[in-house]
Each structure stands twice: as C-alpha cells, then as structure tokens.
mmCIF file of C-alpha atoms and ligand atoms in Angstrom:
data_model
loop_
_atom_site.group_PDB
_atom_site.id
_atom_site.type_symbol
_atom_site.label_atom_id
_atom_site.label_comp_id
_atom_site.label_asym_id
_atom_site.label_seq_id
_atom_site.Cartn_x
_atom_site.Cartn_y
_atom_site.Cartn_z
ATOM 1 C CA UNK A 271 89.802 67.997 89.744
ATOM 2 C CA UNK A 272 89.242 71.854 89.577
ATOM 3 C CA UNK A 273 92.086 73.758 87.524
ATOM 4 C CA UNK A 274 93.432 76.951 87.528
ATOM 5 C CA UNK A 275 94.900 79.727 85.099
ATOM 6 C CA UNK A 276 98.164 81.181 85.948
ATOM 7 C CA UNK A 277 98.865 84.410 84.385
ATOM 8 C CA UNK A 278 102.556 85.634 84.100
ATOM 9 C CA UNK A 279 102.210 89.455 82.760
ATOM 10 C CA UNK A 280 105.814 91.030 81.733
ATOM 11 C CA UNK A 281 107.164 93.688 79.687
ATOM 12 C CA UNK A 282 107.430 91.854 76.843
ATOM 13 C CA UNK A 283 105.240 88.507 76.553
ATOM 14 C CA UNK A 284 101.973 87.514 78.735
ATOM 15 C CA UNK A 285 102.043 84.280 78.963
ATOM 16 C CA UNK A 286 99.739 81.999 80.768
ATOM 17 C CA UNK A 287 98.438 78.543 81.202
ATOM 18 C CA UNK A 288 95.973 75.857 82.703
ATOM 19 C CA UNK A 289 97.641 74.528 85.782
ATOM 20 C CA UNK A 290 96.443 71.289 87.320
ATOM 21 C CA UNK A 291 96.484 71.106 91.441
ATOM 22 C CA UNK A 292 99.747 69.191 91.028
ATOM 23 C CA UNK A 293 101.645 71.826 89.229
ATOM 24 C CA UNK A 294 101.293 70.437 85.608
ATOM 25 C CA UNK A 295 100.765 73.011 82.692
ATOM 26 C CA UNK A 296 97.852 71.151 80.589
ATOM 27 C CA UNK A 297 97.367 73.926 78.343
ATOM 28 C CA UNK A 298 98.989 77.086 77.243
ATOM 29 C CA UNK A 299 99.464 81.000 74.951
ATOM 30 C CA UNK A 300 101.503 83.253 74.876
ATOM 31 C CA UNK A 301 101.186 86.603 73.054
ATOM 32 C CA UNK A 302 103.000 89.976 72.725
ATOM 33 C CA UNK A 303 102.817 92.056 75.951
ATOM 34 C CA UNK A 304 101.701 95.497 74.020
ATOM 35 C CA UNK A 305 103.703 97.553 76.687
ATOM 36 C CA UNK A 306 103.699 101.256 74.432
ATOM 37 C CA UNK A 307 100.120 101.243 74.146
ATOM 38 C CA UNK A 308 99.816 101.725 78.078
ATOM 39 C CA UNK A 309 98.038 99.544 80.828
ATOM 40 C CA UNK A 310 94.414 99.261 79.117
ATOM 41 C CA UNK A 311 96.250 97.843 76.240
ATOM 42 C CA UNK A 312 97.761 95.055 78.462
ATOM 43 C CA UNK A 313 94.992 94.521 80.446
ATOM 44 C CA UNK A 314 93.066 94.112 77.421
ATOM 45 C CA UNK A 315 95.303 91.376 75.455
ATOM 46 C CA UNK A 316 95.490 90.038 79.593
ATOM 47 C CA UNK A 317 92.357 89.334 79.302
ATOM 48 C CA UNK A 318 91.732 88.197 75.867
ATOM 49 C CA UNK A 319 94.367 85.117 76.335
ATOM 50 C CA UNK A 320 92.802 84.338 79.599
ATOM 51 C CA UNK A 321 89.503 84.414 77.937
ATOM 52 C CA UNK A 322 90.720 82.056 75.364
ATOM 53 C CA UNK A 323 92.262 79.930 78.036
ATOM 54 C CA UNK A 324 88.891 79.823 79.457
ATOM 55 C CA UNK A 325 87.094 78.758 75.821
ATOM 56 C CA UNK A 326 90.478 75.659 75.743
ATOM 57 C CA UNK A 327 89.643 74.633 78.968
ATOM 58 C CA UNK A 328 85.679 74.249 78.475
ATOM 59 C CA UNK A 329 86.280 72.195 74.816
ATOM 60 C CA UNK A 330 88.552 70.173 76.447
ATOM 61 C CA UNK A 331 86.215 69.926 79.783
ATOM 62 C CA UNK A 332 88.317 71.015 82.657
ATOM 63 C CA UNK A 333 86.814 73.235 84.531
ATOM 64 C CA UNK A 334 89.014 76.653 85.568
ATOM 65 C CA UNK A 335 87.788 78.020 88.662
ATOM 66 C CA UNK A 336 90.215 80.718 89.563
ATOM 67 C CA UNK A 337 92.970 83.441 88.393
ATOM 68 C CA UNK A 338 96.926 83.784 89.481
ATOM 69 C CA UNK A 339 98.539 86.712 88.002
ATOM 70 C CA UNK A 340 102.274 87.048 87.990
ATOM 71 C CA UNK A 341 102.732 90.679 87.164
ATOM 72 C CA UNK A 342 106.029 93.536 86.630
ATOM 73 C CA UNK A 343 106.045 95.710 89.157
ATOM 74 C CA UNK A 344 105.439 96.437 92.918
ATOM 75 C CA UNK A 345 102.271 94.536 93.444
ATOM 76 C CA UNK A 346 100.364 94.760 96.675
ATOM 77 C CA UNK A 347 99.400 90.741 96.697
ATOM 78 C CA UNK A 348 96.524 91.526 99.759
ATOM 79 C CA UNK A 349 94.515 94.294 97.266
ATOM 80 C CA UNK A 350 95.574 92.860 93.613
ATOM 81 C CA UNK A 351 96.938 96.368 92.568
ATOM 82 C CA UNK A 352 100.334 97.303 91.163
ATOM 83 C CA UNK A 353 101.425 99.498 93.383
ATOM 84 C CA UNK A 354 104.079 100.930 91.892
ATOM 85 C CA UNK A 355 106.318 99.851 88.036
ATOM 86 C CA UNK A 356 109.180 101.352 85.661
ATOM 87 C CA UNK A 357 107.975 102.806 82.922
ATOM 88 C CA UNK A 358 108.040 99.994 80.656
ATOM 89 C CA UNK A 359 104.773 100.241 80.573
ATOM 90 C CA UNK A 360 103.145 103.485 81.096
ATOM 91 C CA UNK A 361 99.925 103.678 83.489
ATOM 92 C CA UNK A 362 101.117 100.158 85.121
ATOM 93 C CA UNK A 363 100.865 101.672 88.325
ATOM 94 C CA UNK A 364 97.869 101.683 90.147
ATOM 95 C CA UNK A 365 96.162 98.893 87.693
ATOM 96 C CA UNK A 366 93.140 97.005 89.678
ATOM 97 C CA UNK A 367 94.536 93.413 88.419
ATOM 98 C CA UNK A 368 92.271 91.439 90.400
ATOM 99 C CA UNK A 369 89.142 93.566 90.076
ATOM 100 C CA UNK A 370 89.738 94.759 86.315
ATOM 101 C CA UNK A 371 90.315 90.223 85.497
ATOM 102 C CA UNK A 372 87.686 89.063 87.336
ATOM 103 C CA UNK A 373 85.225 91.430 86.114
ATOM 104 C CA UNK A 374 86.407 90.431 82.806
ATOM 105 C CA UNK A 375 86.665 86.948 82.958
ATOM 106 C CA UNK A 376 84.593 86.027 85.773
ATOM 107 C CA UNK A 377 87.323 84.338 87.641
ATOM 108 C CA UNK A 378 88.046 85.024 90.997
ATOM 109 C CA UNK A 379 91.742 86.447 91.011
ATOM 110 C CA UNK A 380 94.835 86.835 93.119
ATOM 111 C CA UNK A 381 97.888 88.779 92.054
ATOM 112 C CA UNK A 382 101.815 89.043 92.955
ATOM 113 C CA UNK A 383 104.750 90.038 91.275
ATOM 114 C CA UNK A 384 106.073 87.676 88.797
ATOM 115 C CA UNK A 385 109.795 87.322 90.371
ATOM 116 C CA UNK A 386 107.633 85.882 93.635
ATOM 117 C CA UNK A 387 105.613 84.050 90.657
ATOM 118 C CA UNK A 388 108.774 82.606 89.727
ATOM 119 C CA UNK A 389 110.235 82.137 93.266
ATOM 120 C CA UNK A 390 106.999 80.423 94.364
ATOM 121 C CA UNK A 391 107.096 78.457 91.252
ATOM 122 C CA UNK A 392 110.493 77.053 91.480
ATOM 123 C CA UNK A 393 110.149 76.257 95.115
ATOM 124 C CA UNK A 394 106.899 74.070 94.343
ATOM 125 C CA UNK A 395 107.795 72.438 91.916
ATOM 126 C CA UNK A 396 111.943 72.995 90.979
ATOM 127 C CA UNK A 397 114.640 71.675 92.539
ATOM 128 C CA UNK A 398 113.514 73.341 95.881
ATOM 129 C CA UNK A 399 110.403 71.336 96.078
ATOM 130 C CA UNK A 400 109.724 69.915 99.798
ATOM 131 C CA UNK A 401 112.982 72.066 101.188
ATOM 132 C CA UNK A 402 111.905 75.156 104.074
ATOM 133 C CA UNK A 403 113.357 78.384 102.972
ATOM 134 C CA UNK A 404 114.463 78.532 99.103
ATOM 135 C CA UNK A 405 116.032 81.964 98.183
ATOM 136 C CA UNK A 406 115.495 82.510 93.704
ATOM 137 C CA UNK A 407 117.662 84.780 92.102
ATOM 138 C CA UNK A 408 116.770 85.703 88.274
ATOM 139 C CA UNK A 409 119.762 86.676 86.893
ATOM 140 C CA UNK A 410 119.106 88.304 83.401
ATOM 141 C CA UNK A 411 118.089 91.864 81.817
ATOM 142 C CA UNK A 412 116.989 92.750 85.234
ATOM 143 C CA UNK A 413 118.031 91.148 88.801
ATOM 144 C CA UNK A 414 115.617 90.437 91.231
ATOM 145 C CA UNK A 415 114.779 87.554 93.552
ATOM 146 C CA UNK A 416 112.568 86.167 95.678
ATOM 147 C CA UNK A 417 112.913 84.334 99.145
ATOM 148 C CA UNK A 418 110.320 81.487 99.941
ATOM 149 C CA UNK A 419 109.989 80.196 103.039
ATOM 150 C CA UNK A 420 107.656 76.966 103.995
ATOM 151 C CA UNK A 421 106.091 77.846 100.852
ATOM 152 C CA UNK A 422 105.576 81.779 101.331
ATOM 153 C CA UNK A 423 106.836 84.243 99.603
ATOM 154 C CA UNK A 424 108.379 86.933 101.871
ATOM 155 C CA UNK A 425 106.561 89.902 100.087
ATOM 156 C CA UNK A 426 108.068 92.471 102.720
ATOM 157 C CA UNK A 427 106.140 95.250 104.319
ATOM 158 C CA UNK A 428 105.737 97.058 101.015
ATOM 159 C CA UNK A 429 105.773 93.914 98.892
ATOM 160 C CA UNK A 430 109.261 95.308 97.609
ATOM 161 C CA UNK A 431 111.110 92.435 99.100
ATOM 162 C CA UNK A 432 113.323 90.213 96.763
ATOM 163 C CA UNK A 433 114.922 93.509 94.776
ATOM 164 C CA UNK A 434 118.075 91.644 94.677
ATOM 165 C CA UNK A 435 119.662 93.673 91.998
ATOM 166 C CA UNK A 436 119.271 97.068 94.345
ATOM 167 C CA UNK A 437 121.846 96.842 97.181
ATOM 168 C CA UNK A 438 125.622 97.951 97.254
ATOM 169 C CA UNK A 439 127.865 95.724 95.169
ATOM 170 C CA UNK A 440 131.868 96.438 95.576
ATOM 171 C CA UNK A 441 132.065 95.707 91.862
ATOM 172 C CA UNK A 442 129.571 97.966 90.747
ATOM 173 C CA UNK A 443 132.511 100.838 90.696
ATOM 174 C CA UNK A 444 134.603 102.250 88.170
ATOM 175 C CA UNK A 445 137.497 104.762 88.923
ATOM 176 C CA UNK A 446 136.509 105.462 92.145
ATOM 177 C CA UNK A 447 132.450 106.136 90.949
ATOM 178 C CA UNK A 448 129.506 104.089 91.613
ATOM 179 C CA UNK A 449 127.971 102.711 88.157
ATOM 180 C CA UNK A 450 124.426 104.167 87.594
ATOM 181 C CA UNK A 451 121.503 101.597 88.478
ATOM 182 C CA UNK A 452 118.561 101.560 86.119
ATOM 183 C CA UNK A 453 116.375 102.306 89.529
ATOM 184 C CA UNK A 454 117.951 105.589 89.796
ATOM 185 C CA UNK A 455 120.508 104.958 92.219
ATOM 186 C CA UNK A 456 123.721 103.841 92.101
ATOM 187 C CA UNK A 457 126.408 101.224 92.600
ATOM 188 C CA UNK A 458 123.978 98.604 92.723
ATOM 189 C CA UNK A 459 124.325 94.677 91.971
ATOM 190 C CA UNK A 460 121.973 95.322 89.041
ATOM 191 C CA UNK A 461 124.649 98.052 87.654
ATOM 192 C CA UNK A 462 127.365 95.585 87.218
ATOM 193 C CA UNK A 463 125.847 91.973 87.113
ATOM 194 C CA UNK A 464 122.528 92.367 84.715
ATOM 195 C CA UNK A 465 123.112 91.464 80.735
ATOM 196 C CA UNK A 466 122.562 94.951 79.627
ATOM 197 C CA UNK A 467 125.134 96.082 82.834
ATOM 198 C CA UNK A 468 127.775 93.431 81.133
ATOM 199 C CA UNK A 469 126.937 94.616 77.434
ATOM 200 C CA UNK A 470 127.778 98.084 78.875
ATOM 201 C CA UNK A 471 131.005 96.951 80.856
ATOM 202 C CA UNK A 472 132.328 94.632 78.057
ATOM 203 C CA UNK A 473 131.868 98.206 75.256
ATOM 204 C CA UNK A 474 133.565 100.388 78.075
ATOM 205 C CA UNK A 475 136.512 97.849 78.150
ATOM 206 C CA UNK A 476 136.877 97.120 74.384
ATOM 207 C CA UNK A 477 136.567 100.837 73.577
ATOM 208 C CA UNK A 478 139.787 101.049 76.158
ATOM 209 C CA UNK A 479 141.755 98.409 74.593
ATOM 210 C CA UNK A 480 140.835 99.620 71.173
ATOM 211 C CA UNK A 481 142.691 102.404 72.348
ATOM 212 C CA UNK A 482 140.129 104.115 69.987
ATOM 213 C CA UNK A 483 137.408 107.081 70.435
ATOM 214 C CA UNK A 484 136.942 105.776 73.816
ATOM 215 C CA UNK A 485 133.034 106.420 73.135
ATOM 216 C CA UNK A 486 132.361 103.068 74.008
ATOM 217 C CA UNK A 487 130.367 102.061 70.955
ATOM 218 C CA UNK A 488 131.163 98.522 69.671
ATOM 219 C CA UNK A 489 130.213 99.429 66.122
ATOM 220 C CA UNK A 490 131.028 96.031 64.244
ATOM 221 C CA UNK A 491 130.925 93.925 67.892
ATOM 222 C CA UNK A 492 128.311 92.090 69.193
ATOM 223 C CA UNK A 493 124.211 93.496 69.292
ATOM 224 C CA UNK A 494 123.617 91.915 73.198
ATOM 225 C CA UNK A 495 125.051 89.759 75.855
ATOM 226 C CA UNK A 496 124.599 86.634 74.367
ATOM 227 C CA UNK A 497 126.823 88.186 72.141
ATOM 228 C CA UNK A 498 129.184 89.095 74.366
ATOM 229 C CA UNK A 499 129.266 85.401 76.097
ATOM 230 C CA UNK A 500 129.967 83.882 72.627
ATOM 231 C CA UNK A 501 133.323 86.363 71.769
ATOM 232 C CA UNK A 502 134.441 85.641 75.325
ATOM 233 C CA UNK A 503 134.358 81.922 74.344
ATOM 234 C CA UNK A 504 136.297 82.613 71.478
ATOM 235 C CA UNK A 505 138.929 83.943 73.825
ATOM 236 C CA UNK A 506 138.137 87.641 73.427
ATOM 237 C CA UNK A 507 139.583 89.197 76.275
ATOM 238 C CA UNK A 508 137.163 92.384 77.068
ATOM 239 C CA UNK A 509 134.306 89.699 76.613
ATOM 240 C CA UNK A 510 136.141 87.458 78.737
ATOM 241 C CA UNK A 511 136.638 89.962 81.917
ATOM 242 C CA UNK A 512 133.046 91.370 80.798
ATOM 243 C CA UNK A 513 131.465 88.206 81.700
ATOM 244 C CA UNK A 514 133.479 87.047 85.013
ATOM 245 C CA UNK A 515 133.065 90.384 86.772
ATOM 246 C CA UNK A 516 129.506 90.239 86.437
ATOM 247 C CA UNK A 517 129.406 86.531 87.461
ATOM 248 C CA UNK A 518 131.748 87.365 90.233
ATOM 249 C CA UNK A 519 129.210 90.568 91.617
ATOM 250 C CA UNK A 520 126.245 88.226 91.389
ATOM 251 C CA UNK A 521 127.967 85.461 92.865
ATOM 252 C CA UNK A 522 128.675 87.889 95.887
ATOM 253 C CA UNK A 523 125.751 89.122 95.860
ATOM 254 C CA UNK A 524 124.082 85.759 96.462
ATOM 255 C CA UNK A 525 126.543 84.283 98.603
ATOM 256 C CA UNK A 526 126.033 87.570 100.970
ATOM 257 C CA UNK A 527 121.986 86.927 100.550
ATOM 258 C CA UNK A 528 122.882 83.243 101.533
ATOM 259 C CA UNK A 529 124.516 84.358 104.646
ATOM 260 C CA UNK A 530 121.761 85.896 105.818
ATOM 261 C CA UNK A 531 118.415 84.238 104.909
ATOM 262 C CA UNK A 532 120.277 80.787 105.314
ATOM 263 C CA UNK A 533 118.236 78.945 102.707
ATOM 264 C CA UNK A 534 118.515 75.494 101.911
ATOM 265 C CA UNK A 535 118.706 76.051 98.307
ATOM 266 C CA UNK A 536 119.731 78.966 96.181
ATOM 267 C CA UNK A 537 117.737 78.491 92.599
ATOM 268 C CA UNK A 538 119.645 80.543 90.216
ATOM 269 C CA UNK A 539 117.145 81.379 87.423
ATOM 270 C CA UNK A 540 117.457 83.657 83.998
ATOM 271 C CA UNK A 541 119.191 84.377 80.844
ATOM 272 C CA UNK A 542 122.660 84.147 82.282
ATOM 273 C CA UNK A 543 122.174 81.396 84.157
ATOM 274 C CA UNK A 544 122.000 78.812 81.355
ATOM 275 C CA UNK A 545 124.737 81.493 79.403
ATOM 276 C CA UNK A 546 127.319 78.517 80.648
ATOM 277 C CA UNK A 547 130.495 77.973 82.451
ATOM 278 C CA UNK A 548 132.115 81.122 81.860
ATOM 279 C CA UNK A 549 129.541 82.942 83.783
ATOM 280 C CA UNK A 550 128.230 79.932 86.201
ATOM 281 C CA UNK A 551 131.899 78.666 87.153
ATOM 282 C CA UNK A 552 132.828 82.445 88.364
ATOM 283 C CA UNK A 553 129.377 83.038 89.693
ATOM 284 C CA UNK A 554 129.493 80.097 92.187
ATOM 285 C CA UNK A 555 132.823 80.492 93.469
ATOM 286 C CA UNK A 556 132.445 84.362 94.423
ATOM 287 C CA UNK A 557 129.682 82.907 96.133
ATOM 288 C CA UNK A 558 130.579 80.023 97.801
ATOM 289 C CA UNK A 559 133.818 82.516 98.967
ATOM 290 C CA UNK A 560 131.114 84.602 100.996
ATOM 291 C CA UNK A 561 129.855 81.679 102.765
ATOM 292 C CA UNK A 562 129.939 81.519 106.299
ATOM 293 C CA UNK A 563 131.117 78.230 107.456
ATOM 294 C CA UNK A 564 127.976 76.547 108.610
ATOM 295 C CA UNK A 565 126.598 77.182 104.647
ATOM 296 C CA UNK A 566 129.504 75.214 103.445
ATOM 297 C CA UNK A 567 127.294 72.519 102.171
ATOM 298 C CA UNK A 568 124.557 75.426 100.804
ATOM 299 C CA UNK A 569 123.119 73.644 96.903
ATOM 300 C CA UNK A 570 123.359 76.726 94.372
ATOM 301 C CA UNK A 571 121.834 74.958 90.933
ATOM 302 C CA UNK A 572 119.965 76.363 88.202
ATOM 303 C CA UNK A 573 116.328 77.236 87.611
ATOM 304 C CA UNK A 574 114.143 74.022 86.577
ATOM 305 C CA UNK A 575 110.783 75.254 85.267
ATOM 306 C CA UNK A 576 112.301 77.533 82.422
ATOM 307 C CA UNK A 577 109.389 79.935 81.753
ATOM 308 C CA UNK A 578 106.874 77.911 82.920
ATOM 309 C CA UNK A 579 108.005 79.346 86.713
ATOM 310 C CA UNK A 580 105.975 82.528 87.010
ATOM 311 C CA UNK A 581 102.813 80.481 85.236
ATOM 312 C CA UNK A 582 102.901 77.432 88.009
ATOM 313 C CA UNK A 583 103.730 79.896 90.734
ATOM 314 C CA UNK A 584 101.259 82.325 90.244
ATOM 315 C CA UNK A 585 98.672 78.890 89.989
ATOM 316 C CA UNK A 586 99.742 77.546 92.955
ATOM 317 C CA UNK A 587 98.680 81.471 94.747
ATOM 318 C CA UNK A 588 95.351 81.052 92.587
ATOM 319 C CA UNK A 589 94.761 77.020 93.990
ATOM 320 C CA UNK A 590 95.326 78.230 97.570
ATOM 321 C CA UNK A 591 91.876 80.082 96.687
ATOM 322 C CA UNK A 592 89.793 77.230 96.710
ATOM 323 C CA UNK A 593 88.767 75.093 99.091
ATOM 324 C CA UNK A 594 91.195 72.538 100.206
ATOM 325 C CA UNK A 595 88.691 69.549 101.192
ATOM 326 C CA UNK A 596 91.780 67.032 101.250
ATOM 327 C CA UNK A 597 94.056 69.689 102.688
ATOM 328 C CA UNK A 598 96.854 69.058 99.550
ATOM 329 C CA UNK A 599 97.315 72.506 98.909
ATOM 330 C CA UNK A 600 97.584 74.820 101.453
HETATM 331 ZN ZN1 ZN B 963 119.395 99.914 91.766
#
C-alpha cells in the first residue's frame, strides 16, 4: 500500500505526518513554524521535517510516494503557490510550495490552504464522513471555514472561499461603530466572535464596570481567552457576557451559512469549540434560531480529528495523485 505525507504549514507549528490510503496517521513531527525569519526559513524547516518523514518512512519500509501541503494563506490549489497571506509570515506570498517541496524532497506535491486541509479532513474522516455537502467552521484565534461538497472543497474562483470570519455580523458593533476586523475591514464575524475579538470585548467591558481608567487594560485579569472562559465559569460577569456574545455572533454566523449552503453537517472545529458549554450552549442556539425550517433537523457537533485534520486532509488531496487502480480514492 503506497503512503503519503500530509503537510499542515501554519503560523506557528508545521506539523505533518505519514497518512495511510485509509486516513490513518502511522507516523508523525511537529516543529516550530519559524514565521519572523520569513518564507525561506519556513520552507526550509518545511522541508527538513518532510525530509525526516521521508528517512521514518524508509526504516520502517513504507514507501511515501507523494506530498499534501495544508498551508496559511490564499493558496491557488491548481499552481501550488500562495497567492496571497497576512503578514505573519513575511514573503509568504508568492511561495512556489509545490515546486520549491518537490524539488526538495523529490515528492510530487499538491497544495491548499489548511482551513480546506481541515475541512477536507474532517469530512473524510470526522463525523461528516460518507455525508454530501459538510460546511467546517474553525472557530479560534482566527475564523475561517471551509465548505465540502461530495468530497470537494469549494475553493471559489480565487481560492478565497470559506473566509467565514469576513462577512457582516450584527454583533460585531459597539455604540453605533463597526468593530475593526484584523483583515482591515470592519464589523466582521471575526471582530466579535474570534478568541483574541472576545479577550478584547471581555477588557472593554470589565474596564466599564471597573468604572476605572476605562483604558481597557485588564492589568491583574486574565493573559488570553482561555482565561477569560475560566473567570466566566466562576461567575464573573464581563467574562460571562464576553463569552456568550461571541458564541451568539458565531452561532449566527453559522446558522446564516447553514441557510444557504444547506449542508448536512456543520463540523464546528477550534479552540473555542472544545472551550465548553458556556460558549457551545449559546453558540448552537443563535444558530439553530437562524434556521430555516426545512434545516430543523441540521447536526452541528464538534470537530473529530483534533489537529490531525489539516494533516489527513491535505493526504487525502496528495492520495488523489496517484493512481487509483481499485478506484478507492477518488
Ligand atoms: Zn474581516
């Protein structure tokens, strides 16, 4: 049985493993994404782990005969090349993936964006396995998303589709002003409903009922969101409200996405996800409240593959390479 390496490149970690044709992660490493030192950096520690993958693989005999890369950014998946990508790490755009791995590894590659990784991941092998059209939301520092339908990833014309976070949320408002989005816009679902967004919401709202500099710095309160989760379940009020109006803008968020890709599954994926009820309980009833009737019955569970996702997703791309003699992976 031939095997492949799935690569999921972020801003922080690259992570990747040896995926057998059925989805199974045999082997696996994970090392620091070095993200300041630009894109040759992170190509280069790319394709050292791969390369190491490679040398795990042959000891253990199973031969790897192709590359999936999950990536950040805009990735055009027909050319391999990140078309466009924040800043997080600088140079990212315009990066050869394909070209610059295979010539380095000697592995015919395929690239996508890792949300799609994650989307096509979850839908193979996650609770979504064997349904038609499974819509992924990753709810967490960012918000994005990914819709899959009879196994493909809608990539869109531009292979910007699935930027879930970056449409108009009625809770992403304050005092008559649209909250500022971290993709330059504004009043977006990502401004209200991402961990950093709630961090930022539950400081505004404690510096108010502190009554105090109103500067919104929680000095002596918590570092991050998971923070903020844990005071709220201590019955901290600005924690509390912090937490339920971003559940309740995702959950509309989703609930409107529902209405109109009418998937058979939502997959609900990231940090928050798994924060627990206090976020979940809100989240699904804002969305089930946006459901037309007919969606009534519409399954909106959690992410199954944890961060194996992007890794089996951006595989199952690589395995559609190869030859399909039995016709088992198309
Ligand atoms: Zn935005």
């Amino acid at each position: 049985m031939p095997y492949v390496i799935g690569l999921d490149l972020g801003g922080t970690k690259t992570a990747a493993g040896v995926v057998d044709g059925e989805g199974g992660v045999v082997l696996s490493r994970t090392v620091p994404t070095p993200a300041r030192d630009g894109a040759g950096a992170v190509l280069a520690a790319a394709a050292e782990l791969v390369r190491a993958l490679q040398e795990d693989a042959a000891r253990r005999g199973l031969p790897v005969v192709a590359l999936g890369i999950g990536s950040a950014g805009v990735i055009d998946s027909g050319r391999g090349v990140v078309v466009s990508a924040t800043d997080a790490i600088p140079g990212w755009a315009g990066t050869r993936l394909t070209a610059e791995l295979t010539a380095r590894t000697g592995l015919p590659a395929v690239a996508l964006n890792d949300v799609h990784a994650h989307a096509v991941g979850e839908s193979w092998l996650g609770t979504g396995a064997g349904m038609p059209g499974v819509l992924f939301v990753g709810m967490g520092t960012g918000v994005g998303g990914g819709y899959v339908l009879q196994g493909k990833c809608l990539e869109g014309s531009t292979f910007t589709a699935g930027h879930v976070g970056h449409f108009a949320s009625p809770f992403a408002w304050e005092a008559g002003v649209p909250l500022p989005c971290s993709c330059g816009g504004a009043g977006h679902v990502e401004a209200i409903a991402s961990g950093p967004a709630i961090f930022g919401l539950y400081s505004r709202l404690r510096g108010a009922s502190a009554g105090a500099t109103a500067d919104g710095a929680a000095t002596d309160g918590p570092v991050d969101t998971r923070g903020v989760y844990r005071l709220a379940a201590d019955g901290d009020p600005a924690a509390a409200e912090a937490i339920r109006r971003g559940a309740v803008a995702a959950g509309s968020a989703i609930g409107g996405l529902a209405n109109i890709l009418d998937p058979a599954v939502v997959v609900v994926g990231g940090g928050l996800a798994f924060a627990g009820p206090l976020w979940w309980t809100p989240m699904e009833a804002a969305a089930r409240a946006e459901l037309l009737r007919p969606l009534a019955g519409l399954p909106i569970v959690p992410a199954q593959l944890g961060e194996t996702a992007a890794i089996r997703g951006a595989a199952r791309r690589a395995l559609a390479l190869l030859p399909v003699p039995e016709g088992s992976h198309a």
